[in-house]
Tab-separated table of C-alpha atoms and ligand atoms in Angstrom:
chain	number	residue	atom	x	y	z
A	84	MET	CA	125.848	115.881	76.398
A	85	LYS	CA	128.364	112.890	75.989
A	86	ILE	CA	129.776	110.356	78.353
A	87	THR	CA	133.530	111.004	78.746
A	88	GLY	CA	134.497	108.449	81.322
A	89	ALA	CA	133.255	105.833	84.202
A	90	SER	CA	135.015	104.353	87.094
A	91	VAL	CA	134.042	101.331	89.297
A	92	ASN	CA	134.546	101.770	93.210
A	93	VAL	CA	134.487	98.549	95.308
A	94	CYS	CA	134.538	99.194	99.071
A	95	SER	CA	133.492	97.682	102.131
A	96	PRO	CA	132.126	100.079	104.871
A	97	GLY	CA	130.438	97.359	106.787
A	98	ARG	CA	129.863	95.135	103.773
A	99	ASN	CA	131.028	95.093	100.216
A	100	PHE	CA	129.478	97.484	97.758
A	101	VAL	CA	130.192	98.049	94.052
A	102	THR	CA	129.456	101.588	92.517
A	103	LEU	CA	129.713	102.664	89.249
A	104	LYS	CA	130.344	106.443	88.475
A	105	ILE	CA	129.648	107.843	85.176
A	106	GLU	CA	131.131	111.302	84.101
A	107	THR	CA	129.971	113.664	81.177
A	108	ASP	CA	131.526	116.506	79.130
A	109	GLU	CA	129.130	118.946	80.955
A	110	GLY	CA	130.748	118.244	84.514
A	111	ILE	CA	127.462	116.041	85.545
A	112	TYR	CA	127.964	112.545	86.826
A	113	GLY	CA	125.738	109.911	87.851
A	114	LEU	CA	126.147	106.951	90.314
A	115	GLY	CA	124.765	103.243	89.995
A	116	ASP	CA	124.747	100.254	92.390
A	117	GLY	CA	126.371	96.924	90.890
A	118	THR	CA	126.377	95.045	94.186
A	119	LEU	CA	125.831	91.277	93.914
A	120	ASN	CA	126.451	89.841	97.502
A	121	GLY	CA	129.248	87.470	97.211
A	122	ARG	CA	130.000	87.898	93.612
A	123	GLU	CA	130.908	91.696	93.782
A	124	LEU	CA	134.173	91.350	91.822
A	125	ALA	CA	132.383	89.552	88.825
A	126	VAL	CA	130.091	92.502	88.389
A	127	ALA	CA	133.041	94.956	88.935
A	128	SER	CA	135.039	93.311	86.091
A	129	TYR	CA	132.013	92.879	83.806
A	130	ILE	CA	131.459	96.645	83.903
A	131	THR	CA	135.140	97.885	83.842
A	132	GLU	CA	136.183	95.121	81.021
A	133	HIS	CA	133.224	94.791	78.885
A	134	VAL	CA	130.843	97.671	79.391
A	135	ILE	CA	132.693	101.061	80.091
A	136	PRO	CA	134.536	100.905	76.774
A	137	CYS	CA	131.147	100.917	74.892
A	138	LEU	CA	129.761	103.761	76.808
A	139	ILE	CA	132.314	106.486	76.017
A	140	GLY	CA	131.051	109.128	73.562
A	141	ARG	CA	127.398	107.939	74.012
A	142	ASP	CA	124.668	110.376	74.968
A	143	PRO	CA	123.559	109.708	78.606
A	144	PHE	CA	119.839	110.743	77.887
A	145	GLN	CA	119.602	107.517	75.760
A	146	THR	CA	118.710	105.239	78.502
A	147	GLU	CA	116.451	103.029	76.360
A	148	ASP	CA	118.845	102.648	73.551
A	149	ILE	CA	121.983	101.853	76.049
A	150	TRP	CA	119.936	99.451	77.878
A	151	GLN	CA	119.001	97.598	74.855
A	152	TYR	CA	122.545	97.863	73.425
A	153	LEU	CA	123.930	96.299	76.772
A	154	TYR	CA	121.205	93.750	77.007
A	155	ARG	CA	120.986	92.559	73.340
A	156	GLY	CA	124.539	93.485	72.308
A	157	ALA	CA	125.907	91.117	74.905
A	158	TYR	CA	124.556	88.126	73.047
A	159	TRP	CA	124.767	86.162	76.358
A	160	ARG	CA	121.767	87.622	78.104
A	161	ARG	CA	120.090	87.639	81.537
A	162	GLY	CA	121.777	86.389	84.792
A	163	PRO	CA	122.768	88.216	87.927
A	164	VAL	CA	126.095	89.306	86.938
A	165	THR	CA	124.879	90.916	83.651
A	166	MET	CA	121.719	92.392	84.830
A	167	ALA	CA	123.409	94.054	87.856
A	168	ALA	CA	126.026	95.537	85.409
A	169	ILE	CA	123.067	96.929	83.202
A	170	ALA	CA	121.383	98.195	86.230
A	171	ALA	CA	124.533	100.142	87.610
A	172	VAL	CA	124.761	101.724	84.045
A	173	ASP	CA	120.926	102.407	83.897
A	174	VAL	CA	120.513	104.125	87.358
A	175	ALA	CA	123.877	106.207	86.778
A	176	LEU	CA	122.304	107.536	83.534
A	177	TRP	CA	118.911	108.312	85.030
A	178	ASP	CA	120.686	110.223	87.959
A	179	ILE	CA	122.733	112.254	85.106
A	180	LYS	CA	119.336	112.893	83.455
A	181	GLY	CA	117.682	114.062	86.542
A	182	LYS	CA	120.415	116.298	87.465
A	183	ALA	CA	120.704	117.701	83.874
A	184	LEU	CA	116.979	118.382	83.949
A	185	ASN	CA	117.147	119.610	87.557
A	186	THR	CA	114.494	117.419	88.876
A	187	PRO	CA	114.392	114.254	91.264
A	188	ILE	CA	114.169	111.076	89.254
A	189	TYR	CA	110.482	110.316	90.469
A	190	ASN	CA	109.395	113.110	88.168
A	191	LEU	CA	110.710	111.258	85.133
A	192	LEU	CA	108.709	108.262	86.424
A	193	GLY	CA	105.362	109.823	86.292
A	194	GLY	CA	105.879	111.997	89.420
A	195	ARG	CA	104.459	111.397	93.021
A	196	SER	CA	101.566	108.777	93.103
A	197	ARG	CA	101.544	109.009	97.000
A	198	GLY	CA	102.858	111.181	99.752
A	199	GLY	CA	105.315	108.590	100.969
A	200	VAL	CA	106.735	105.155	100.461
A	201	LEU	CA	105.461	102.556	103.044
A	202	VAL	CA	108.329	100.447	104.286
A	203	TYR	CA	108.850	97.290	106.198
A	204	ALA	CA	111.680	96.604	108.876
A	205	HIS	CA	113.268	93.420	109.980
A	206	ALA	CA	112.552	92.100	113.341
A	207	HIS	CA	114.330	88.927	114.514
A	208	GLY	CA	115.364	86.916	117.653
A	209	ALA	CA	116.890	83.623	118.795
A	210	ASP	CA	113.572	82.694	120.044
A	211	ILE	CA	109.973	83.884	119.943
A	212	GLU	CA	110.298	86.164	122.949
A	213	GLU	CA	113.383	87.942	121.681
A	214	ALA	CA	111.944	88.283	118.330
A	215	LEU	CA	108.666	89.716	119.883
A	216	ASP	CA	110.985	92.259	121.673
A	217	ASP	CA	112.551	93.215	118.496
A	218	VAL	CA	109.036	93.661	116.945
A	219	GLY	CA	107.974	95.997	119.818
A	220	LYS	CA	111.277	97.916	119.249
A	221	HIS	CA	110.335	98.688	115.510
A	222	ILE	CA	106.874	99.532	116.452
A	223	GLU	CA	108.239	102.211	118.774
A	224	MET	CA	110.345	103.381	115.962
A	225	GLY	CA	107.318	103.987	113.924
A	226	TYR	CA	107.203	100.982	111.596
A	227	GLN	CA	103.822	99.907	110.555
A	228	ALA	CA	105.055	96.897	108.665
A	229	ILE	CA	107.470	94.422	110.188
A	230	ARG	CA	109.091	91.172	108.968
A	231	VAL	CA	109.438	88.491	111.640
A	232	GLN	CA	112.067	85.938	111.784
A	233	SER	CA	113.023	83.683	114.783
A	234	GLY	CA	115.460	81.055	115.698
A	235	VAL	CA	113.890	77.481	115.266
A	236	PRO	CA	114.158	75.243	118.505
A	237	GLY	CA	116.616	72.357	117.727
A	238	LEU	CA	118.543	74.175	115.088
A	239	ALA	CA	121.949	75.866	115.796
A	240	SER	CA	121.097	78.905	113.463
A	241	THR	CA	118.623	79.758	110.832
A	242	TYR	CA	118.015	82.447	108.076
A	243	GLY	CA	117.343	85.983	109.228
A	244	VAL	CA	118.653	85.713	112.742
A	245	PRO	CA	122.003	87.171	113.570
A	246	LYS	CA	124.550	85.695	115.984
A	247	ALA	CA	123.964	86.792	119.606
A	248	GLY	CA	124.580	90.580	119.868
A	249	MET	CA	125.669	90.986	116.201
A	250	ARG	CA	124.030	93.043	113.500
A	251	TYR	CA	122.392	90.960	110.791
A	252	GLU	CA	124.881	90.639	107.935
A	253	PRO	CA	124.603	87.351	106.053
A	254	ALA	CA	127.727	87.837	104.047
A	255	GLU	CA	130.710	86.467	106.138
A	256	LYS	CA	134.522	87.105	105.273
A	257	GLY	CA	136.327	83.790	104.515
A	258	LEU	CA	134.635	80.746	102.919
A	259	PRO	CA	130.916	80.002	103.261
A	260	SER	CA	129.800	79.077	106.681
A	261	GLU	CA	127.419	75.935	106.719
A	262	GLY	CA	123.943	76.259	108.336
A	263	GLN	CA	121.725	73.294	109.361
A	264	TRP	CA	118.250	73.005	108.365
A	265	SER	CA	115.061	70.994	109.327
A	266	THR	CA	111.782	71.834	107.574
A	267	GLU	CA	109.804	69.868	109.956
A	268	MET	CA	111.128	71.811	112.894
A	269	TYR	CA	110.498	75.180	111.016
A	270	LEU	CA	107.108	74.169	110.275
A	271	ARG	CA	106.184	73.036	113.543
A	272	HIS	CA	107.420	76.549	115.030
A	273	THR	CA	106.577	79.190	112.686
A	274	PRO	CA	102.764	79.208	113.250
A	275	LYS	CA	103.544	79.638	117.021
A	276	LEU	CA	105.673	82.720	116.234
A	277	PHE	CA	102.799	84.425	114.508
A	278	GLU	CA	100.353	83.287	117.151
A	279	GLU	CA	102.302	84.843	119.700
A	280	THR	CA	103.051	88.011	117.591
A	281	ARG	CA	99.159	88.541	116.953
A	282	ARG	CA	98.474	88.016	120.770
A	283	ARG	CA	100.840	90.436	121.670
A	284	PHE	CA	100.619	93.294	119.190
A	285	GLY	CA	97.019	92.760	117.713
A	286	GLU	CA	95.892	93.223	114.233
A	287	ASN	CA	97.221	96.845	113.619
A	288	VAL	CA	100.622	96.106	112.239
A	289	HIS	CA	101.458	94.351	108.879
A	290	LEU	CA	103.417	91.101	109.631
A	291	LEU	CA	105.696	89.508	106.951
A	292	HIS	CA	107.716	86.495	106.780
A	293	ASP	CA	110.560	85.184	104.663
A	294	CYS	CA	110.647	81.231	103.944
A	295	HIS	CA	113.755	82.047	101.924
A	296	HIS	CA	113.079	79.470	99.238
A	297	ARG	CA	113.472	76.659	101.601
A	298	LEU	CA	110.023	74.715	101.398
A	299	THR	CA	108.391	72.346	98.742
A	300	PRO	CA	105.073	73.639	97.230
A	301	ILE	CA	102.838	71.530	99.373
A	302	GLU	CA	104.892	72.343	102.562
A	303	ALA	CA	104.385	76.019	101.638
A	304	ALA	CA	100.719	75.334	101.121
A	305	ARG	CA	100.581	73.769	104.715
A	306	LEU	CA	102.460	76.806	106.137
A	307	GLY	CA	100.431	79.251	104.351
A	308	LYS	CA	97.156	77.699	105.607
A	309	GLU	CA	98.208	77.415	109.049
A	310	LEU	CA	99.328	81.239	108.851
A	311	GLU	CA	95.829	82.416	107.703
A	312	PRO	CA	94.460	83.350	111.079
A	313	TYR	CA	97.319	85.762	111.606
A	314	HIS	CA	96.616	87.674	108.386
A	315	LEU	CA	100.232	88.005	107.039
A	316	PHE	CA	100.765	90.922	104.709
A	317	TRP	CA	102.993	88.391	102.677
A	318	MET	CA	104.819	85.022	102.985
A	319	GLU	CA	107.843	85.450	100.884
A	320	ASP	CA	109.881	83.192	98.683
A	321	PRO	CA	107.903	79.983	99.952
A	322	VAL	CA	109.819	77.862	97.273
A	323	ALA	CA	112.640	78.244	94.830
A	324	ALA	CA	111.124	79.826	92.050
A	325	GLU	CA	112.673	78.334	89.101
A	326	LEU	CA	109.701	76.090	88.721
A	327	GLN	CA	107.157	79.037	88.457
A	328	GLU	CA	104.278	76.523	88.449
A	329	GLY	CA	105.171	75.423	91.963
A	330	PHE	CA	103.323	78.513	93.183
A	331	ARG	CA	100.121	77.236	91.572
A	332	VAL	CA	100.064	74.426	94.325
A	333	ILE	CA	100.433	76.913	97.194
A	334	ARG	CA	97.697	79.073	95.595
A	335	GLU	CA	95.287	76.319	95.510
A	336	HIS	CA	95.570	75.877	99.143
A	337	THR	CA	95.951	79.298	100.841
A	338	THR	CA	94.830	82.867	100.945
A	339	THR	CA	98.017	83.944	102.516
A	340	PRO	CA	99.554	86.593	99.977
A	341	LEU	CA	102.760	85.411	98.257
A	342	ALA	CA	105.798	87.382	97.258
A	343	THR	CA	108.805	86.354	95.347
A	344	GLY	CA	111.467	87.796	93.094
A	345	GLU	CA	114.448	89.269	94.791
A	346	VAL	CA	116.738	86.767	93.015
A	347	PHE	CA	115.100	87.440	89.510
A	348	ASN	CA	116.730	89.369	86.937
A	349	THR	CA	114.504	89.883	84.135
A	350	ILE	CA	110.594	89.808	83.709
A	351	TRP	CA	110.907	86.301	81.958
A	352	ASP	CA	111.903	85.011	85.476
A	353	GLY	CA	108.633	85.748	86.887
A	354	GLN	CA	106.271	86.146	83.797
A	355	GLU	CA	104.049	83.137	84.329
A	356	LEU	CA	103.821	83.992	88.053
A	357	ILE	CA	102.365	87.301	87.359
A	358	GLN	CA	100.203	86.342	84.361
A	359	ARG	CA	98.546	83.371	86.108
A	360	GLN	CA	98.225	85.486	89.363
A	361	TRP	CA	100.099	83.033	91.306
A	362	ILE	CA	101.965	85.568	93.215
A	363	ASP	CA	100.695	89.152	94.858
A	364	TYR	CA	104.009	91.034	95.104
A	365	ILE	CA	106.951	90.953	92.819
A	366	ARG	CA	110.165	91.571	94.743
A	367	MET	CA	112.486	92.490	91.691
A	368	SER	CA	114.796	95.192	92.824
A	369	ILE	CA	116.432	98.020	90.657
A	370	VAL	CA	119.997	96.650	91.170
A	371	HIS	CA	119.291	93.023	90.280
A	372	ALA	CA	116.767	93.570	87.550
A	373	GLY	CA	118.406	95.902	85.168
A	374	GLY	CA	117.699	99.432	86.525
A	375	PHE	CA	114.832	101.626	86.356
A	376	THR	CA	114.401	100.963	82.395
A	377	HIS	CA	113.631	97.276	83.057
A	378	LEU	CA	111.856	97.443	86.371
A	379	LYS	CA	109.337	100.166	85.019
A	380	LYS	CA	108.472	97.565	82.430
A	381	VAL	CA	108.014	94.820	84.931
A	382	ALA	CA	105.753	96.934	87.156
A	383	ASP	CA	103.690	97.999	84.262
A	384	PHE	CA	103.181	94.388	83.144
A	385	ALA	CA	102.543	93.293	86.871
A	386	SER	CA	99.730	96.051	86.967
A	387	LEU	CA	97.624	94.387	84.520
A	388	TYR	CA	97.501	91.316	86.899
A	389	HIS	CA	96.800	92.757	90.231
A	390	VAL	CA	100.237	92.217	91.046
A	391	ARG	CA	102.062	94.952	93.221
A	392	THR	CA	105.665	95.819	93.826
A	393	GLY	CA	107.594	94.772	96.966
A	394	CYS	CA	111.131	95.566	95.992
A	395	HIS	CA	114.047	93.798	97.853
A	396	GLY	CA	115.905	96.176	100.100
A	397	ALA	CA	118.367	94.586	102.169
A	398	THR	CA	121.793	95.996	103.333
A	399	ASP	CA	123.347	94.254	100.542
A	400	LEU	CA	121.763	96.855	98.227
A	401	SER	CA	123.507	100.000	98.674
A	402	PRO	CA	121.974	103.336	99.582
A	403	VAL	CA	122.192	104.121	95.802
A	404	THR	CA	119.686	101.388	95.300
A	405	MET	CA	117.720	102.374	98.324
A	406	ALA	CA	117.415	105.800	96.827
A	407	ALA	CA	116.548	104.506	93.574
A	408	ALA	CA	113.944	102.341	95.061
A	409	LEU	CA	112.164	105.335	96.855
A	410	HIS	CA	112.021	107.328	93.675
A	411	PHE	CA	110.519	104.122	91.909
A	412	GLY	CA	108.190	103.548	94.816
A	413	ILE	CA	106.844	106.904	95.034
A	414	ALA	CA	105.877	106.885	91.425
A	415	VAL	CA	104.539	103.552	90.269
A	416	HIS	CA	100.827	103.245	90.588
A	417	ASN	CA	100.942	99.521	91.493
A	418	PHE	CA	103.411	99.935	94.567
A	419	GLY	CA	102.938	97.514	97.369
A	420	ILE	CA	105.615	97.859	99.969
A	421	GLN	CA	109.492	98.601	100.210
A	422	GLU	CA	111.856	96.539	102.342
A	423	HIS	CA	113.942	98.801	104.653
A	424	MET	CA	116.977	97.115	106.305
A	425	ALA	CA	118.741	100.127	107.759
A	426	HIS	CA	122.397	100.444	106.660
A	427	CYS	CA	125.170	100.658	109.418
A	428	GLU	CA	126.676	104.125	110.064
A	429	GLU	CA	129.888	103.456	108.155
A	430	THR	CA	127.757	102.779	104.979
A	431	ASP	CA	125.688	105.860	105.449
A	432	ALA	CA	128.873	107.896	105.970
A	433	VAL	CA	130.418	106.636	102.527
A	434	PHE	CA	126.920	107.113	100.803
A	435	PRO	CA	125.390	110.416	101.948
A	436	HIS	CA	122.051	110.582	100.779
A	437	GLY	CA	118.811	112.777	101.149
A	438	TYR	CA	116.115	109.992	101.702
A	439	SER	CA	114.520	109.826	105.207
A	440	PHE	CA	112.322	107.803	107.215
A	441	LYS	CA	109.261	108.965	109.226
A	442	ALA	CA	106.410	107.085	110.897
A	443	GLY	CA	106.677	104.194	108.814
A	444	TYR	CA	107.108	105.782	105.426
A	445	MET	CA	110.291	106.909	103.556
A	446	TYR	CA	110.794	109.709	101.364
A	447	PRO	CA	113.343	110.079	98.430
A	448	GLY	CA	114.177	113.711	98.862
A	449	ASP	CA	113.922	116.457	96.267
A	450	ALA	CA	117.535	116.750	95.118
A	451	PRO	CA	117.960	116.450	91.481
A	452	GLY	CA	118.584	112.922	90.319
A	453	LEU	CA	118.977	110.222	92.960
A	454	GLY	CA	120.034	112.327	95.871
A	455	VAL	CA	123.023	110.266	96.736
A	456	GLU	CA	126.639	110.932	96.751
A	457	LEU	CA	129.776	108.689	97.162
A	458	ASP	CA	132.683	109.993	99.467
A	459	GLU	CA	135.420	108.089	97.573
A	460	LYS	CA	138.291	109.552	100.012
A	461	LEU	CA	136.246	107.969	103.067
A	462	ALA	CA	135.226	104.637	100.919
A	463	ALA	CA	139.236	104.104	100.437
A	464	LYS	CA	139.385	103.517	104.333
A	465	TYR	CA	137.109	100.433	103.629
A	466	PRO	CA	139.049	98.123	101.229
A	467	TYR	CA	136.983	95.075	99.713
A	468	GLU	CA	137.311	91.963	101.625
A	469	ARG	CA	135.976	88.600	99.803
A	470	ALA	CA	132.770	87.669	101.596
A	471	TYR	CA	130.344	84.739	100.902
A	472	LEU	CA	126.804	83.925	101.722
A	473	PRO	CA	126.358	80.707	103.874
A	474	VAL	CA	125.376	77.443	102.324
A	475	ASN	CA	122.675	75.320	103.957
A	476	ARG	CA	122.411	71.567	104.708
A	477	LYS	CA	119.646	69.342	105.851
A	478	LEU	CA	120.210	67.470	109.105
A	479	ASP	CA	121.426	64.468	106.980
A	480	GLY	CA	123.778	66.568	105.375
A	481	THR	CA	122.036	67.222	101.974
A	482	LEU	CA	122.683	70.453	100.443
A	483	THR	CA	119.555	72.655	100.463
A	484	ASP	CA	118.781	76.376	99.617
A	485	TRP	CA	120.141	78.726	102.313
B	147	CS2	C1	116.452	88.488	102.229
B	147	CS2	C2	117.746	89.150	101.919
B	147	CS2	O1	115.724	90.580	102.672
B	147	CS2	C3	115.353	89.601	102.217
B	147	CS2	O2	114.213	89.310	101.777
B	147	CS2	O3	115.861	87.553	101.338
B	147	CS2	O4	118.179	89.657	102.851
B	147	CS2	C4	118.710	88.064	101.193
B	147	CS2	O5	119.062	87.085	102.113
B	147	CS2	C5	120.062	88.832	101.049
B	147	CS2	O6	119.793	89.970	100.128
B	147	CS2	C6	120.876	87.960	100.333
B	147	CS2	O7	122.380	88.752	99.984
B	148	MG	MG1	113.867	87.562	101.001
């Protein structure tokens, strides 16, 4: 089988997505996700201008050699744009492989290791009461694990909470909006959020929380300690992880499990965190970490150190990545949990798929390959519009992590 052509689709059904389609001389094609929230056209151009010419004529079954060629051959390696582009190629090739072998991708990753993929949903609210009502709604929908985020008294807005009556979609058209942040107000408020959540819903639901890179290690240590009575499933991105050793400080003070890695692109971004067991879950996703070929290696390395997977699964990862994550999650042995932010109707219509949700678990479906399609005609009705993630400033105006 030979690769005969490839094209990049950029569309915006509810939000921007970058999708690679690779075609072969046997009429089988594969899809890959290259979406990088706020920098979509950088990846689209990287794939179109620098990757596709090198793919034509290659054997799509050579996923390892093509991965190494695109990673080492670029010379300038790692980084979010490069690794999202490599991921798009890798996933499209695995999709082709599964279709050619007439089997779902999970069978190429070791087969089913479990009946279903445990997922967690996002619950949020402008205040504690509203957030708890949303937790209740998701419990009624069948979720057994729920991330809880709420507005912080005194702050006009905060991470993870949509504007009143809006769907949560952090990327906004036009130039980046500017958020306001106070660590002190957040640290005073968050333990109360979980005290109330446990009081109302008891212990039988997994609770998760995302600090979104905003604390210092000792602030995260304080929060982790104060959240211990509420037995969180994880406290995510407590600090910006460029300094991996920052997690040692947190680890020394609290037993609240730690998760990080959604912004990581290769194993080297988190190697020390895993090896030192400074984290419990690695959040790297198939689209941002170079596809199945690299993420399988990350999971295998993590399995040596009791670290489990907890792949990122926000709406800015397309249904192509959601499908890939479910094939990955049902197969890898050291699976932990999978994030599931449900896409909007427009997105699901443009990306028809076979995955499904039931009673807190998701299932990849049994179609050969990924089990996702791209309706190019419908996608054309949703043209790309530049959008940015917000930026964040402390109350004194200092720029900080969003
Ligand atoms: C968040 C993401 O889902 C999460 O854990 O950190 O929603 C993140 O804010 C977005 O993916 C950024 O594009
Ligand atoms: Mg996160």
